[in-house]
Coordinates of C-alpha atoms in Angstrom, one line a residue:
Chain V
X258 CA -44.8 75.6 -29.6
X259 CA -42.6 78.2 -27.7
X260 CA -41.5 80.0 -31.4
X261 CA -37.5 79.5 -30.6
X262 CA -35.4 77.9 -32.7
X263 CA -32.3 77.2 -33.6
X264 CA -30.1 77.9 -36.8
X265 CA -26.9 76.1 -37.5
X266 CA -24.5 78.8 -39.4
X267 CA -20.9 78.7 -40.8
X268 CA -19.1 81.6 -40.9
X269 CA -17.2 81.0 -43.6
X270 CA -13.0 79.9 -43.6
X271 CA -12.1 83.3 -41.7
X272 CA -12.5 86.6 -45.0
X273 CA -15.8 87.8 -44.5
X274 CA -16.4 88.3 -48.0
X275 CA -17.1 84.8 -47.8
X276 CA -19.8 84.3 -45.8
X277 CA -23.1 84.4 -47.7
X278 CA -26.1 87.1 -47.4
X279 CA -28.4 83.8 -45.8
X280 CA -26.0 83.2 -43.2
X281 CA -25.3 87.1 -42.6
X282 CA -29.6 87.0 -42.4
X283 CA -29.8 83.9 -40.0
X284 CA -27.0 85.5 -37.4
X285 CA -28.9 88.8 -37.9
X286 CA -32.3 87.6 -36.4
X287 CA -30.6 85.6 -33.8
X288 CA -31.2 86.8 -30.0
X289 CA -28.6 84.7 -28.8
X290 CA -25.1 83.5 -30.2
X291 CA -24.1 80.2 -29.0
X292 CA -20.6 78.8 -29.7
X293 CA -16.8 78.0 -29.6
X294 CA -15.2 81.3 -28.2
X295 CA -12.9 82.5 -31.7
X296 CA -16.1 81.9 -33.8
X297 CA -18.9 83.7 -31.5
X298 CA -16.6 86.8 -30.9
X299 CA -15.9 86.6 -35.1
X300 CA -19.4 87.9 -35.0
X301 CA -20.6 91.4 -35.0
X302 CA -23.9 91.9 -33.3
X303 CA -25.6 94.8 -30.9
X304 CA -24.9 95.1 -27.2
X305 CA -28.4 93.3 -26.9
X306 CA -27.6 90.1 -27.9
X307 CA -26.6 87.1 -25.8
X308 CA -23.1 85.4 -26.2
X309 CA -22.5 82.3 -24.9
X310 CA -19.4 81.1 -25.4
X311 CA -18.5 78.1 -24.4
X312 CA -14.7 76.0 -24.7
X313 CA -13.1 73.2 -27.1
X314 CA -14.8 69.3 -27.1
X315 CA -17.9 70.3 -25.5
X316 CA -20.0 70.1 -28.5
X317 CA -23.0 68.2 -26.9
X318 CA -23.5 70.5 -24.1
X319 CA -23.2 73.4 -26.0
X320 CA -26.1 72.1 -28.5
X321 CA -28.2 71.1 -25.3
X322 CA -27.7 74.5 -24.3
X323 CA -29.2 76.1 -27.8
X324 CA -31.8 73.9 -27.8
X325 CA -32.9 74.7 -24.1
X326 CA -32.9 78.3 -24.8
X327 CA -35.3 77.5 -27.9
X328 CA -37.4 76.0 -26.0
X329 CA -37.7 78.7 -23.6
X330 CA -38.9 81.5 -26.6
X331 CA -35.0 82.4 -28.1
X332 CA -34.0 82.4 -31.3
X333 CA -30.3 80.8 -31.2
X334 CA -28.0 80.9 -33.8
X335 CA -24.9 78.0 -32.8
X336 CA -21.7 79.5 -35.2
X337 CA -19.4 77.3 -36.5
X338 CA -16.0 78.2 -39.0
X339 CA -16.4 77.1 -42.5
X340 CA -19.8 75.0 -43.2
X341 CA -21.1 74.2 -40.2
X342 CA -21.8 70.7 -41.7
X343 CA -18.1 69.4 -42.3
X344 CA -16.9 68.9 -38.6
X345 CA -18.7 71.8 -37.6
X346 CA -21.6 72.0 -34.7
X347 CA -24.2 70.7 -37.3
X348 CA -23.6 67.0 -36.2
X349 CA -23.8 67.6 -32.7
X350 CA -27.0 69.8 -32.4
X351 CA -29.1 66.7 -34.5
X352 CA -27.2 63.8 -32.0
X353 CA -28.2 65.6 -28.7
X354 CA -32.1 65.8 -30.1
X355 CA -31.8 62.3 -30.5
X356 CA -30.7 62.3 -26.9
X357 CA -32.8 64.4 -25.5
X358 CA -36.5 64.7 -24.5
X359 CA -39.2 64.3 -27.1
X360 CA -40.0 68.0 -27.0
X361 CA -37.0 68.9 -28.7
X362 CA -37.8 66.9 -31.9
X363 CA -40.9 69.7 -32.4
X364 CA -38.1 72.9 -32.7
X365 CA -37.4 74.8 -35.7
X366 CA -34.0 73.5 -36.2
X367 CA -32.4 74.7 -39.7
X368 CA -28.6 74.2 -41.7
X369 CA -27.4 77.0 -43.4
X370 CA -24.4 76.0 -45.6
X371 CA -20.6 77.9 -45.7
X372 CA -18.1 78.1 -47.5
X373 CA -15.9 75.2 -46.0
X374 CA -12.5 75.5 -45.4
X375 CA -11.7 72.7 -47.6
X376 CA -13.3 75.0 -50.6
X377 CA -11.5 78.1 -49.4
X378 CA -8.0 75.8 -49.6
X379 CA -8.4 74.5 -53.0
X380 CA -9.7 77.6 -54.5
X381 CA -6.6 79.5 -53.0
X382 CA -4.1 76.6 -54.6
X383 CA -5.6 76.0 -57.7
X384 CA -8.1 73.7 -58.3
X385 CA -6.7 70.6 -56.8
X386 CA -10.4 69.2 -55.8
X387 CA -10.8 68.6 -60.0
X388 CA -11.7 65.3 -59.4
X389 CA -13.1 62.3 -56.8
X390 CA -11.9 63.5 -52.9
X391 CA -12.4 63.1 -49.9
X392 CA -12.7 64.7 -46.7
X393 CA -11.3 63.0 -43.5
X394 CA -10.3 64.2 -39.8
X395 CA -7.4 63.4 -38.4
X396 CA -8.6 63.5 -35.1
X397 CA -9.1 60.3 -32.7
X398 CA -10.8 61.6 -30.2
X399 CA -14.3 60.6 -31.9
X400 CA -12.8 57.5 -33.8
X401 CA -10.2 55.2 -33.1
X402 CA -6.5 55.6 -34.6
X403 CA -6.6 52.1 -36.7
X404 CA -9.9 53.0 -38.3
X405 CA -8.3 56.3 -39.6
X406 CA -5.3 54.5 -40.6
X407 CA -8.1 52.2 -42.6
X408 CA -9.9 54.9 -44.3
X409 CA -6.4 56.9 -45.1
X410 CA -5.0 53.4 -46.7
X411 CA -8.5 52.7 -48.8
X412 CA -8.7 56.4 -50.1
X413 CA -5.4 56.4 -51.3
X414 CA -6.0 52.9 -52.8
X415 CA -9.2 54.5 -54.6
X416 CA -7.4 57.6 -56.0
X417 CA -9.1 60.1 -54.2
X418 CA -7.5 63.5 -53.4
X419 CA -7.7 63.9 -49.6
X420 CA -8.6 66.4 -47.6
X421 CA -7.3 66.2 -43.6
X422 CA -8.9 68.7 -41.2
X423 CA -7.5 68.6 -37.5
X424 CA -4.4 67.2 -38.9
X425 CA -2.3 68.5 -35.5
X426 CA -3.0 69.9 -32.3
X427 CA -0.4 70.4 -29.4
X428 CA -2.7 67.1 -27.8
X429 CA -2.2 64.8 -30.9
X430 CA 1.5 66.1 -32.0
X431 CA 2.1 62.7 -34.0
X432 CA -1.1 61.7 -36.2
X433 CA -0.1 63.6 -39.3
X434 CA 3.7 62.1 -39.4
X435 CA 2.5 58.8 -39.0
X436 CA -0.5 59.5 -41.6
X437 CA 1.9 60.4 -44.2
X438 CA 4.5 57.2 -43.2
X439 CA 1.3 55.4 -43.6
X440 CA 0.2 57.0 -47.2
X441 CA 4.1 56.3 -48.3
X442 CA 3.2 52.5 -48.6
X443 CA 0.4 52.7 -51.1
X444 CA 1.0 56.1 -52.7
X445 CA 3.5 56.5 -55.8
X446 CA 5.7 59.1 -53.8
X447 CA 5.5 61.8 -56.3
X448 CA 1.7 63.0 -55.4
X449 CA 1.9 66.6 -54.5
X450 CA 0.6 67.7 -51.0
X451 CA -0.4 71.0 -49.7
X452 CA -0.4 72.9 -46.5
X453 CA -3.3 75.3 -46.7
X454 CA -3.0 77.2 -43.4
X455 CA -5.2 79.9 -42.0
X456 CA -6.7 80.2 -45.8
X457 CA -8.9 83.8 -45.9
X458 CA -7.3 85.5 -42.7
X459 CA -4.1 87.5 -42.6
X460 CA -2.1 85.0 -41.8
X461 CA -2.2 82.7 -44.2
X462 CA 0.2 80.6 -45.4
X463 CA 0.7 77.9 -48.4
X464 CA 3.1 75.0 -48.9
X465 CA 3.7 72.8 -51.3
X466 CA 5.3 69.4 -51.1
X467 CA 4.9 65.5 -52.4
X468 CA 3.8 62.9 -50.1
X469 CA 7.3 61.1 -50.0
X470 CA 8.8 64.5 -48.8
X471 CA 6.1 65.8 -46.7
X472 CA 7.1 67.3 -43.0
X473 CA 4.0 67.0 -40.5
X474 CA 5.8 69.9 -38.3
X475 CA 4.9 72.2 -41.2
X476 CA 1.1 72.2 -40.3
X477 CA -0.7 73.3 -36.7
X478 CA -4.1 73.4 -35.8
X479 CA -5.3 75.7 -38.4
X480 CA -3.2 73.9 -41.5
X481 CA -5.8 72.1 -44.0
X482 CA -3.3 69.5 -45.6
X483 CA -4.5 68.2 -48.9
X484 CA -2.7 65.0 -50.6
X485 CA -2.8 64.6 -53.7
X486 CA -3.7 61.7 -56.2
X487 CA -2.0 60.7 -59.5
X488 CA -4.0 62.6 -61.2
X489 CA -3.1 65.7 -59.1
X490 CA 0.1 68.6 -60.7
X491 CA 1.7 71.4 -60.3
X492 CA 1.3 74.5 -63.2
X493 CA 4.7 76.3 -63.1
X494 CA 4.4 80.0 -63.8
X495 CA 6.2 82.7 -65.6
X496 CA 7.1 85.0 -63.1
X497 CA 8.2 82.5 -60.4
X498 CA 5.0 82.9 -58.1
X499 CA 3.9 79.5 -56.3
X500 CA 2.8 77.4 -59.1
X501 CA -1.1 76.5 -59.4
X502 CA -2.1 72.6 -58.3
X503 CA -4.7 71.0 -60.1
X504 CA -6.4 67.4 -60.1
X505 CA -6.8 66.9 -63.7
X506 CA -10.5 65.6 -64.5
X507 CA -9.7 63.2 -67.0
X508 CA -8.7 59.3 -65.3
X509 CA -7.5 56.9 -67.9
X510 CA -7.6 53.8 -66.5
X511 CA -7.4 52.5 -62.6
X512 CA -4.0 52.9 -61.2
Chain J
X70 CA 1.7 91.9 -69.2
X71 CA -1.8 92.2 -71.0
X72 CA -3.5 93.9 -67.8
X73 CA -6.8 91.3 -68.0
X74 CA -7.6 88.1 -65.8
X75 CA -9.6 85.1 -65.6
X76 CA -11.6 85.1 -62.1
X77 CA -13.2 81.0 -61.6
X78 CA -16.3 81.4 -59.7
X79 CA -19.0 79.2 -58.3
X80 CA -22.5 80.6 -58.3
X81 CA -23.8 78.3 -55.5
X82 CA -26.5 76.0 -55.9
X83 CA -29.2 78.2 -57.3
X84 CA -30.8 80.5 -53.9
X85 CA -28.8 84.1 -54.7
X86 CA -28.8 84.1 -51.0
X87 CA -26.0 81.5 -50.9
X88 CA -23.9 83.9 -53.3
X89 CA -20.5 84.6 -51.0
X90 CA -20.0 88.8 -51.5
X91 CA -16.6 87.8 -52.9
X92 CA -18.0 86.1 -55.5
X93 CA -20.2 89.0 -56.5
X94 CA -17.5 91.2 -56.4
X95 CA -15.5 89.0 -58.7
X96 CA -18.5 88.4 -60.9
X97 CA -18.9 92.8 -60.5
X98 CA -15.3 93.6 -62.2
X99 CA -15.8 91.3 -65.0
X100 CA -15.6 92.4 -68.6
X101 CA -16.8 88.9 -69.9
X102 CA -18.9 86.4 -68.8
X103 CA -18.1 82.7 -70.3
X104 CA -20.0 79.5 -69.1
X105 CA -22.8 76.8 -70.1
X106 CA -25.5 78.5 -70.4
X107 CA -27.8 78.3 -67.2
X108 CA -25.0 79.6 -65.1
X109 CA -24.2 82.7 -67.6
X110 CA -27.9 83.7 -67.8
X111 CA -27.8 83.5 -63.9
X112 CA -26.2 86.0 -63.7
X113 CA -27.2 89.7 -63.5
X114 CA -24.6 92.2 -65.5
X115 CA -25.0 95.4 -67.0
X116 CA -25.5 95.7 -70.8
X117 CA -22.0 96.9 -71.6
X118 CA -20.8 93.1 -69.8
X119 CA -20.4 90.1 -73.1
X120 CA -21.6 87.3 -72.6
X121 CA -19.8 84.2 -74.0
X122 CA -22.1 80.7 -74.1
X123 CA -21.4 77.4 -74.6
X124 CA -22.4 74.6 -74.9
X125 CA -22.2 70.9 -72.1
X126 CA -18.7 69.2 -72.2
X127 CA -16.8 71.6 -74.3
X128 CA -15.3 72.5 -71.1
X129 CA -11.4 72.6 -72.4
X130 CA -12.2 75.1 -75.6
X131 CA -14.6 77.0 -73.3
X132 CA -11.4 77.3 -70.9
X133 CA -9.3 78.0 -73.7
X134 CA -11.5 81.0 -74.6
X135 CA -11.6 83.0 -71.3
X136 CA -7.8 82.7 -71.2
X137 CA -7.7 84.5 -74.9
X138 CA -9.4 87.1 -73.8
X139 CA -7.6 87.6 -70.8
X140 CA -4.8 87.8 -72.8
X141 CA -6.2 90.3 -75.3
X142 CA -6.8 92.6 -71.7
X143 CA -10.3 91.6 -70.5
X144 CA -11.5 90.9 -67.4
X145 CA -13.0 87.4 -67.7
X146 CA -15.5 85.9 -65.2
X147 CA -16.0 82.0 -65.6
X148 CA -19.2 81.0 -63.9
X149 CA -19.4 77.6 -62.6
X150 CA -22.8 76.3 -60.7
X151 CA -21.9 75.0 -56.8
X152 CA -18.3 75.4 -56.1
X153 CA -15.6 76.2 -59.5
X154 CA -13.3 73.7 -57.9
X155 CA -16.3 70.4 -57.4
X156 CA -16.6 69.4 -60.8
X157 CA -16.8 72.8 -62.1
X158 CA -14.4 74.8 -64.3
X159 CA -11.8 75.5 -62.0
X160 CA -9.8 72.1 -63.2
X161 CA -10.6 72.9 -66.7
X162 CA -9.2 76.2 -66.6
X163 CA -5.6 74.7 -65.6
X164 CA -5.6 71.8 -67.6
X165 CA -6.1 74.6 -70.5
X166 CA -3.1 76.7 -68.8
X167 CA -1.2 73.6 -68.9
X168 CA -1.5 72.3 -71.9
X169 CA -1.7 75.8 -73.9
X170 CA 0.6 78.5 -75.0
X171 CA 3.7 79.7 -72.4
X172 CA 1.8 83.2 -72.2
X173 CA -0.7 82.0 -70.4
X174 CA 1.3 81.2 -67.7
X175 CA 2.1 84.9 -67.1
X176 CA -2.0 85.3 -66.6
X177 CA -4.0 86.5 -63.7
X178 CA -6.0 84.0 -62.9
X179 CA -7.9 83.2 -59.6
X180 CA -10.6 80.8 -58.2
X181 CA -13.2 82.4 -55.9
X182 CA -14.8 79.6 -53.7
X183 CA -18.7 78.9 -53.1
X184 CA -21.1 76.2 -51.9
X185 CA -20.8 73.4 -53.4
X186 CA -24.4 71.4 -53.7
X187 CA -23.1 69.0 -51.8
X188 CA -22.8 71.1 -48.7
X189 CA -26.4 72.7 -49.5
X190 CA -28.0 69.6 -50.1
X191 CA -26.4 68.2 -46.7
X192 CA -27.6 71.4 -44.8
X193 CA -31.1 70.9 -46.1
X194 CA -30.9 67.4 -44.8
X195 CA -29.8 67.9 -41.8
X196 CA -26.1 66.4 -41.1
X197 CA -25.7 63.9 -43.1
X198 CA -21.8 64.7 -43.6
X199 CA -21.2 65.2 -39.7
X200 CA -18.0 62.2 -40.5
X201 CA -15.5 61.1 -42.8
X202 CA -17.4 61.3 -46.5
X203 CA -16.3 61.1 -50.0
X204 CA -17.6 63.0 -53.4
X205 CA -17.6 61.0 -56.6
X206 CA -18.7 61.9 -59.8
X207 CA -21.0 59.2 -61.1
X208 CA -20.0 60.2 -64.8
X209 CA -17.8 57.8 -66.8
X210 CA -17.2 60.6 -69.3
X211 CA -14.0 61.2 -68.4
X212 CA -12.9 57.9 -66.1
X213 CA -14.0 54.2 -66.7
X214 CA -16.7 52.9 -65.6
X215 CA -14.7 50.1 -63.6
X216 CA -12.9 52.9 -61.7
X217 CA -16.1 54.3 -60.3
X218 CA -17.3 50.9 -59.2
X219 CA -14.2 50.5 -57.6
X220 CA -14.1 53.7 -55.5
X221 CA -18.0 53.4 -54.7
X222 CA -16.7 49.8 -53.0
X223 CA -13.3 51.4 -51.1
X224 CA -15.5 54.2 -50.0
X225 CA -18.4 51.8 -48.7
X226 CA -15.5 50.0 -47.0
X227 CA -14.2 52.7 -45.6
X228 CA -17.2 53.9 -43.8
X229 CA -17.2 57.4 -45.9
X230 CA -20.8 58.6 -46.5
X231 CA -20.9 59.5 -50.3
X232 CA -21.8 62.0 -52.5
X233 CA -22.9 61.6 -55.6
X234 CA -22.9 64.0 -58.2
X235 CA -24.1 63.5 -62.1
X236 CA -25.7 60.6 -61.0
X237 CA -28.4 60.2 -63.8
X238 CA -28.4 61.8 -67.3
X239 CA -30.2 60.9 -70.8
X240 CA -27.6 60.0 -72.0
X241 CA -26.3 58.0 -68.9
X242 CA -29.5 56.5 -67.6
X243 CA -28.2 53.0 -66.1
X244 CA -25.3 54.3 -63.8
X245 CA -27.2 55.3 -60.3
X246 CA -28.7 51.9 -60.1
X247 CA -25.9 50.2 -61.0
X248 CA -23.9 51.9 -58.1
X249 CA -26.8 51.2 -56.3
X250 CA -26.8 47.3 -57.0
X251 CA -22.6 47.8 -56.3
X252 CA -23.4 49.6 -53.1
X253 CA -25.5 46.6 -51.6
X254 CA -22.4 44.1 -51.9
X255 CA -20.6 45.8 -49.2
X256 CA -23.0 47.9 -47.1
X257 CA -26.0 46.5 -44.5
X258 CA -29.1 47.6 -46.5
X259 CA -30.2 49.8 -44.0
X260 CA -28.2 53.0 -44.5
X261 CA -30.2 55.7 -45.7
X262 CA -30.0 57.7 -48.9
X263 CA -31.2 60.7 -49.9
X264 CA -32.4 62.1 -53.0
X265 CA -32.2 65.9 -52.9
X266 CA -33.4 67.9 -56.0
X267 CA -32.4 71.1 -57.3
X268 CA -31.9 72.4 -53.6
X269 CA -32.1 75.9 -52.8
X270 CA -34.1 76.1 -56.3
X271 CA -37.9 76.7 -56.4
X272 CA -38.5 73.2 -57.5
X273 CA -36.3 71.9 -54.5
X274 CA -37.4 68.2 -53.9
X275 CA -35.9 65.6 -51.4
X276 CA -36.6 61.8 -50.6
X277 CA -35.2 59.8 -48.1
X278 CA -34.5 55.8 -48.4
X279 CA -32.3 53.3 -47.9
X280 CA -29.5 51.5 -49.9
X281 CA -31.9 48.4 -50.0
X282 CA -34.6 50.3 -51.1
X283 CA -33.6 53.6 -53.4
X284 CA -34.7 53.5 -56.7
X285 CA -32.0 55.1 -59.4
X286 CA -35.6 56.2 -60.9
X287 CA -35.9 59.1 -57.9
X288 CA -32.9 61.0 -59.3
X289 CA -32.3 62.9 -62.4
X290 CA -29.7 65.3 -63.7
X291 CA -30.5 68.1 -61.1
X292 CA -30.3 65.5 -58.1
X293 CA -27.5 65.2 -55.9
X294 CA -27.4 61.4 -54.1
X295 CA -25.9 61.4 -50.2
X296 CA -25.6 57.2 -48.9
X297 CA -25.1 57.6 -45.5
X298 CA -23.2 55.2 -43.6
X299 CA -23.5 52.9 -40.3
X300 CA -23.2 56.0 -38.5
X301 CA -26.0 57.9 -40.4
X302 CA -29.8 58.0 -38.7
X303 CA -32.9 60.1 -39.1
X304 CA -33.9 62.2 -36.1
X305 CA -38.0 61.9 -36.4
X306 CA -39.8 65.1 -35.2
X307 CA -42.8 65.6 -33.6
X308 CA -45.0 66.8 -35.9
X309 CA -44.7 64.7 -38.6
X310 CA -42.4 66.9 -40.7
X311 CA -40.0 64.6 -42.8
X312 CA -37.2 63.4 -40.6
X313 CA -33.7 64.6 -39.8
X314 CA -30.6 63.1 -41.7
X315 CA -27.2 63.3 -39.4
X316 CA -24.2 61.4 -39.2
X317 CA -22.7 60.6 -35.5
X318 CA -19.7 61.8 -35.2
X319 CA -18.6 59.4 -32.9
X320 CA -17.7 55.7 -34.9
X321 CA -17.1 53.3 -32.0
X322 CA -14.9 50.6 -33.4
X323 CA -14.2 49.7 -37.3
X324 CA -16.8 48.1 -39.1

């Protein structure tokens, strides 16, 4: 054994009140940072440790990278935003061990969970999660277009609330409009949908919207959109502030 | 305006480590703690803090009391295990704004996020969660039995690994296998499932099977149940340490 390893950390939607004392603890013993550049420069460490930043899509080499670099003595932390679990750099470190030489199978390889930025997004809105969800990318670059057009069409049908990550990126401009044209023929129309963008950093921004009305320019790469189910409404206020969504817990019947 | 709040807040699954900063902070300011039981007594307060107790499933009138006394001026901390907004009291607490007196509207009242148990359970795993996945409450409580049979078959058609929470109770012992026996109609028989106990707890326990073989027996009330899908594997390691669970996140073609 060379005593490397490698720890697999979220940071947490972007407020770093959110990331947890375990996580804080896991990036504080690392000797090197390995990641996508926005998350490894979120982190604060001392002049003598090693960033290696690396770009966009290049998940697998970037895990081969932390696990070489365990192998050779370092401890490595891989960031990821949110948990690093849910579309994160989790996934990719476990596939290129797979792939890789036998000797990589006998690294101390751990997960420690975030606060993902589908949390972060309900919590901010409400609690619109109140019920059954689930959690789909948009993205085809890792699956193809009709299968994601298949799962979007069979949540709905199950009542789910859904969660889209990577609903739009200035490569895949069209996904989200045609998502929601395809949601529109199984969904009621009335289902309220939210734009959760940039949820914990300054920027932030919320939006609020039903599926029949829903405008895919109003999310970018950093939007979480959430779609409501039947079951999903809107609290009006007193005081004229954003009104709270909620998923109410209680189904009667199937739909 | 009455000057108190109502602050939602998940404790995480159990390790204090996984406790986000902002949630301790929240939990810090409070006046009043109100919650089942094991979550209020989790929680370290001075003397001078009231705590407020309940019981199970008396979530609305537990929901309806925090919002009193935020009315009446306190500061009101309602502690949820996991995540508020994941089957905790985050829904309850709107469903109560929503169906209670016009006043409450006018209340402060905020959701802090945390980790849920599904994302803990998943990081202890491995990555089982690396794709599309789904998160259904195995209770028929509050939906029809039908429905979650329904869902557990749109989700295994889908291709969504699936998260099971509540999957076993006394008083709901037959549920887990017969999603189980549900499951088998759609899915291969070879996708594994993990049991994972009271994780990030010092009784923490996990076992790892397949859809053909898990036994509903495995799980009880403190267990959270991942099915993988045909994308899910286990990574074995050299030294005979229990496997790795990750999802590709690559599907190929639909299913």
């Amino acid at each position: 054994m060379s005593g490397g390893s490698v720890v697999i950390v979220g940071l947490g939607p972007g407020n770093p009140q959110q990331i947890t004392p375990q996580a804080q603890a896991a990036i504080a013993r690392a000797t090197d940072l390995v990641g996508y550049a926005p998350y490894v420069r979120r982190v604060e460490a001392g002049a003598e440790v090693v960033r290696h930043i690396s770009d966009n899509r290049e998940e697998i080499s970037r895990a081969s990278h932390a696990l070489e670099l365990a192998l050779a003595g370092r401890h490595v932390a891989v960031v990821s935003g949110g948990d690093a679990g849910v579309f994160g750099m989790a996934s990719a470190v476990f596939e290129a061990v797979e792939n890789g030489p036998d000797i990589w199978r006998s690294l101390d390889i751990q997960v420690i969970p975030g606060v993902s930025a589908v949390l972060a997004a309900a919590a901010r809105l409400g609690a619109p999660l109140g019920g059954d969800f689930c959690v789909i990318s948009l993205s085809d670059t890792l699956k193809p277009w009709p299968l994601v057009l298949e799962r979007l069409r069979l949540a709905a049908q199950a009542g789910f609330v859904i969660a889209l990550y990577n609903p739009r990126s200035q490569a895949r401009p069209w996904q989200l409009g045609a998502a929601f044209e395809h949601l529109r023929k199984t969904m009621g129309g009335a289902e309220p949908v939210a734009f959760a963008r940039a949820i914990g950093r300054p920027d932030e921004a919320v939006r609020l919207s039903t599926i029949a009305q829903a405008d895919a320019q109003w999310a970018d790469m950093s939007t979480l959109v959430l779609v409501g189910c039947a079951a999903t409404r809107l609290v009006t206020r007193a005081d004229g502030q954003e009104p709270w969504l909620y998923t109410a817990r209680k189904v009667e019947e199937a739909h």
